[in-house]
PDB file of C-alpha atoms in Angstrom:
ATOM      1  CA  MET L   1      -0.077  -0.101  -0.204  1.00 46.00           C
ATOM      2  CA  ALA L   2       1.248   3.646  -1.073  1.00 48.00           C
ATOM      3  CA  ASN L   3       2.671   5.626   1.825  1.00 54.00           C
ATOM      4  CA  GLU L   4      -0.218   8.004   2.634  1.00 56.00           C
ATOM      5  CA  ASN L   5       2.047  10.641   3.470  1.00 55.00           C
ATOM      6  CA  SER L   6       3.531  10.974   0.402  1.00 64.00           C
ATOM      7  CA  LYS L   7       2.926  13.709  -1.730  1.00 70.00           C
ATOM      8  CA  ASN L   8       1.050  11.239  -4.417  1.00 77.00           C
ATOM      9  CA  ASN L   9      -2.243   9.625  -4.084  1.00 90.00           C
ATOM     10  CA  LEU L  10      -2.388   6.533  -5.955  1.00 90.00           C
ATOM     11  CA  ILE L  11      -5.251   5.172  -7.292  1.00 92.00           C
ATOM     12  CA  ARG L  12      -5.110   1.897  -8.540  1.00 93.00           C
ATOM     13  CA  VAL L  13      -6.761   1.774 -11.935  1.00 94.00           C
ATOM     14  CA  ASN L  14      -7.719  -1.366 -14.223  1.00 95.00           C
ATOM     15  CA  ILE L  15      -8.125  -0.532 -18.045  1.00 95.00           C
ATOM     16  CA  ASN L  16      -7.718  -2.162 -21.290  1.00 97.00           C
ATOM     17  CA  ILE L  17      -5.172  -1.526 -23.455  1.00 97.00           C
ATOM     18  CA  PRO L  18      -5.195  -2.497 -27.321  1.00 98.00           C
ATOM     19  CA  ALA L  19      -1.883  -4.951 -27.510  1.00 98.00           C
ATOM     20  CA  PRO L  20       0.187  -3.117 -30.122  1.00 98.00           C
ATOM     21  CA  LEU L  21      -0.325  -0.152 -28.134  1.00 98.00           C
ATOM     22  CA  LEU L  22       0.856  -1.790 -24.843  1.00 98.00           C
ATOM     23  CA  ALA L  23       3.568  -2.781 -27.104  1.00 98.00           C
ATOM     24  CA  ASN L  24       4.635   0.519 -28.158  1.00 98.00           C
ATOM     25  CA  VAL L  25       4.238   1.413 -24.383  1.00 98.00           C
ATOM     26  CA  LYS L  26       6.537  -1.366 -23.192  1.00 98.00           C
ATOM     27  CA  ASP L  27       9.170  -0.251 -26.095  1.00 98.00           C
ATOM     28  CA  PHE L  28       9.157   3.145 -25.200  1.00 98.00           C
ATOM     29  CA  ALA L  29       9.293   2.106 -21.138  1.00 98.00           C
ATOM     30  CA  SER L  30      12.393   0.267 -21.737  1.00 98.00           C
ATOM     31  CA  SER L  31      13.857   3.020 -24.012  1.00 98.00           C
ATOM     32  CA  MET L  32      13.725   4.957 -20.880  1.00 98.00           C
ATOM     33  CA  GLY L  33      14.494   2.891 -18.522  1.00 98.00           C
ATOM     34  CA  LEU L  34      11.082   2.693 -17.177  1.00 98.00           C
ATOM     35  CA  ASN L  35       8.390   0.138 -15.840  1.00 98.00           C
ATOM     36  CA  THR L  36       5.361   0.133 -17.865  1.00 97.00           C
ATOM     37  CA  THR L  37       3.567   1.973 -15.449  1.00 96.00           C
ATOM     38  CA  SER L  38       5.938   4.676 -15.091  1.00 97.00           C
ATOM     39  CA  ALA L  39       6.137   5.538 -18.413  1.00 98.00           C
ATOM     40  CA  ILE L  40       1.967   5.118 -19.069  1.00 97.00           C
ATOM     41  CA  ASN L  41       2.109   8.418 -16.857  1.00 97.00           C
ATOM     42  CA  VAL L  42       5.006   9.520 -18.484  1.00 98.00           C
ATOM     43  CA  LEU L  43       2.550   9.695 -22.020  1.00 98.00           C
ATOM     44  CA  LEU L  44       0.254  10.629 -19.608  1.00 97.00           C
ATOM     45  CA  LYS L  45       1.314  13.608 -18.741  1.00 98.00           C
ATOM     46  CA  ARG L  46       2.803  14.344 -22.464  1.00 98.00           C
ATOM     47  CA  ALA L  47      -0.737  14.157 -23.961  1.00 98.00           C
ATOM     48  CA  LEU L  48      -1.888  16.419 -21.161  1.00 98.00           C
ATOM     49  CA  GLU L  49       0.929  18.873 -21.740  1.00 97.00           C
ATOM     50  CA  GLU L  50       0.781  18.517 -25.216  1.00 97.00           C
ATOM     51  CA  THR L  51      -3.024  19.372 -25.196  1.00 97.00           C
ATOM     52  CA  GLU L  52      -2.916  22.161 -22.983  1.00 96.00           C
ATOM     53  CA  VAL L  53       0.010  23.761 -25.615  1.00 95.00           C
ATOM     54  CA  LEU L  54      -2.430  22.936 -28.745  1.00 95.00           C
ATOM     55  CA  ASN L  55      -5.625  24.391 -26.905  1.00 96.00           C
ATOM     56  CA  LYS L  56      -3.327  28.134 -26.586  1.00 95.00           C
ATOM     57  CA  LEU L  57      -2.098  27.995 -29.644  1.00 95.00           C
ATOM     58  CA  PRO L  58      -4.252  30.645 -31.433  1.00 95.00           C
ATOM     59  CA  ASP L  59      -3.838  33.306 -28.350  1.00 94.00           C
ATOM     60  CA  MET L  60      -0.484  32.973 -29.058  1.00 94.00           C
ATOM     61  CA  MET L  61      -0.421  33.076 -32.772  1.00 96.00           C
ATOM     62  CA  THR L  62      -2.503  36.200 -32.036  1.00 95.00           C
ATOM     63  CA  ALA L  63       0.062  37.549 -29.657  1.00 95.00           C
ATOM     64  CA  ILE L  64       2.706  36.839 -32.095  1.00 95.00           C
ATOM     65  CA  ALA L  65       0.827  38.659 -34.536  1.00 95.00           C
ATOM     66  CA  GLU L  66      -0.012  42.061 -32.945  1.00 95.00           C
ATOM     67  CA  LEU L  67       3.991  41.752 -31.685  1.00 95.00           C
ATOM     68  CA  GLN L  68       4.633  41.628 -35.677  1.00 95.00           C
ATOM     69  CA  LYS L  69       2.437  44.891 -36.590  1.00 93.00           C
ATOM     70  CA  THR L  70       3.932  46.189 -33.230  1.00 93.00           C
ATOM     71  CA  ALA L  71       7.413  46.144 -34.670  1.00 91.00           C
ATOM     72  CA  LEU L  72       6.525  46.655 -38.275  1.00 91.00           C
ATOM     73  CA  GLU L  73       4.455  50.148 -36.972  1.00 90.00           C
ATOM     74  CA  GLU L  74       7.603  51.376 -35.330  1.00 89.00           C
ATOM     75  CA  LYS L  75      10.130  50.596 -37.951  1.00 87.00           C
ATOM     76  CA  ARG L  76       8.072  52.790 -40.474  1.00 88.00           C
ATOM     77  CA  ASN L  77       8.083  55.373 -38.127  1.00 77.00           C
TER      78      ASN L  77
END
């Protein structure tokens, strides 16, 4: 059982994963020197972070366009 004073509360989750996907996860785990559970945690975290970045991308592109417009206007003056 996990240490209750731990910063991370662990919850056991039973899931069904397609065999080819699990094979890819195990290959990733092996290449990173991780066990399968840790590899799944890393991959889930990466996917969530990537999704967050993609959701912020339109705002970032707008900000870049505004900065370019401001720089162009300053260059003209």
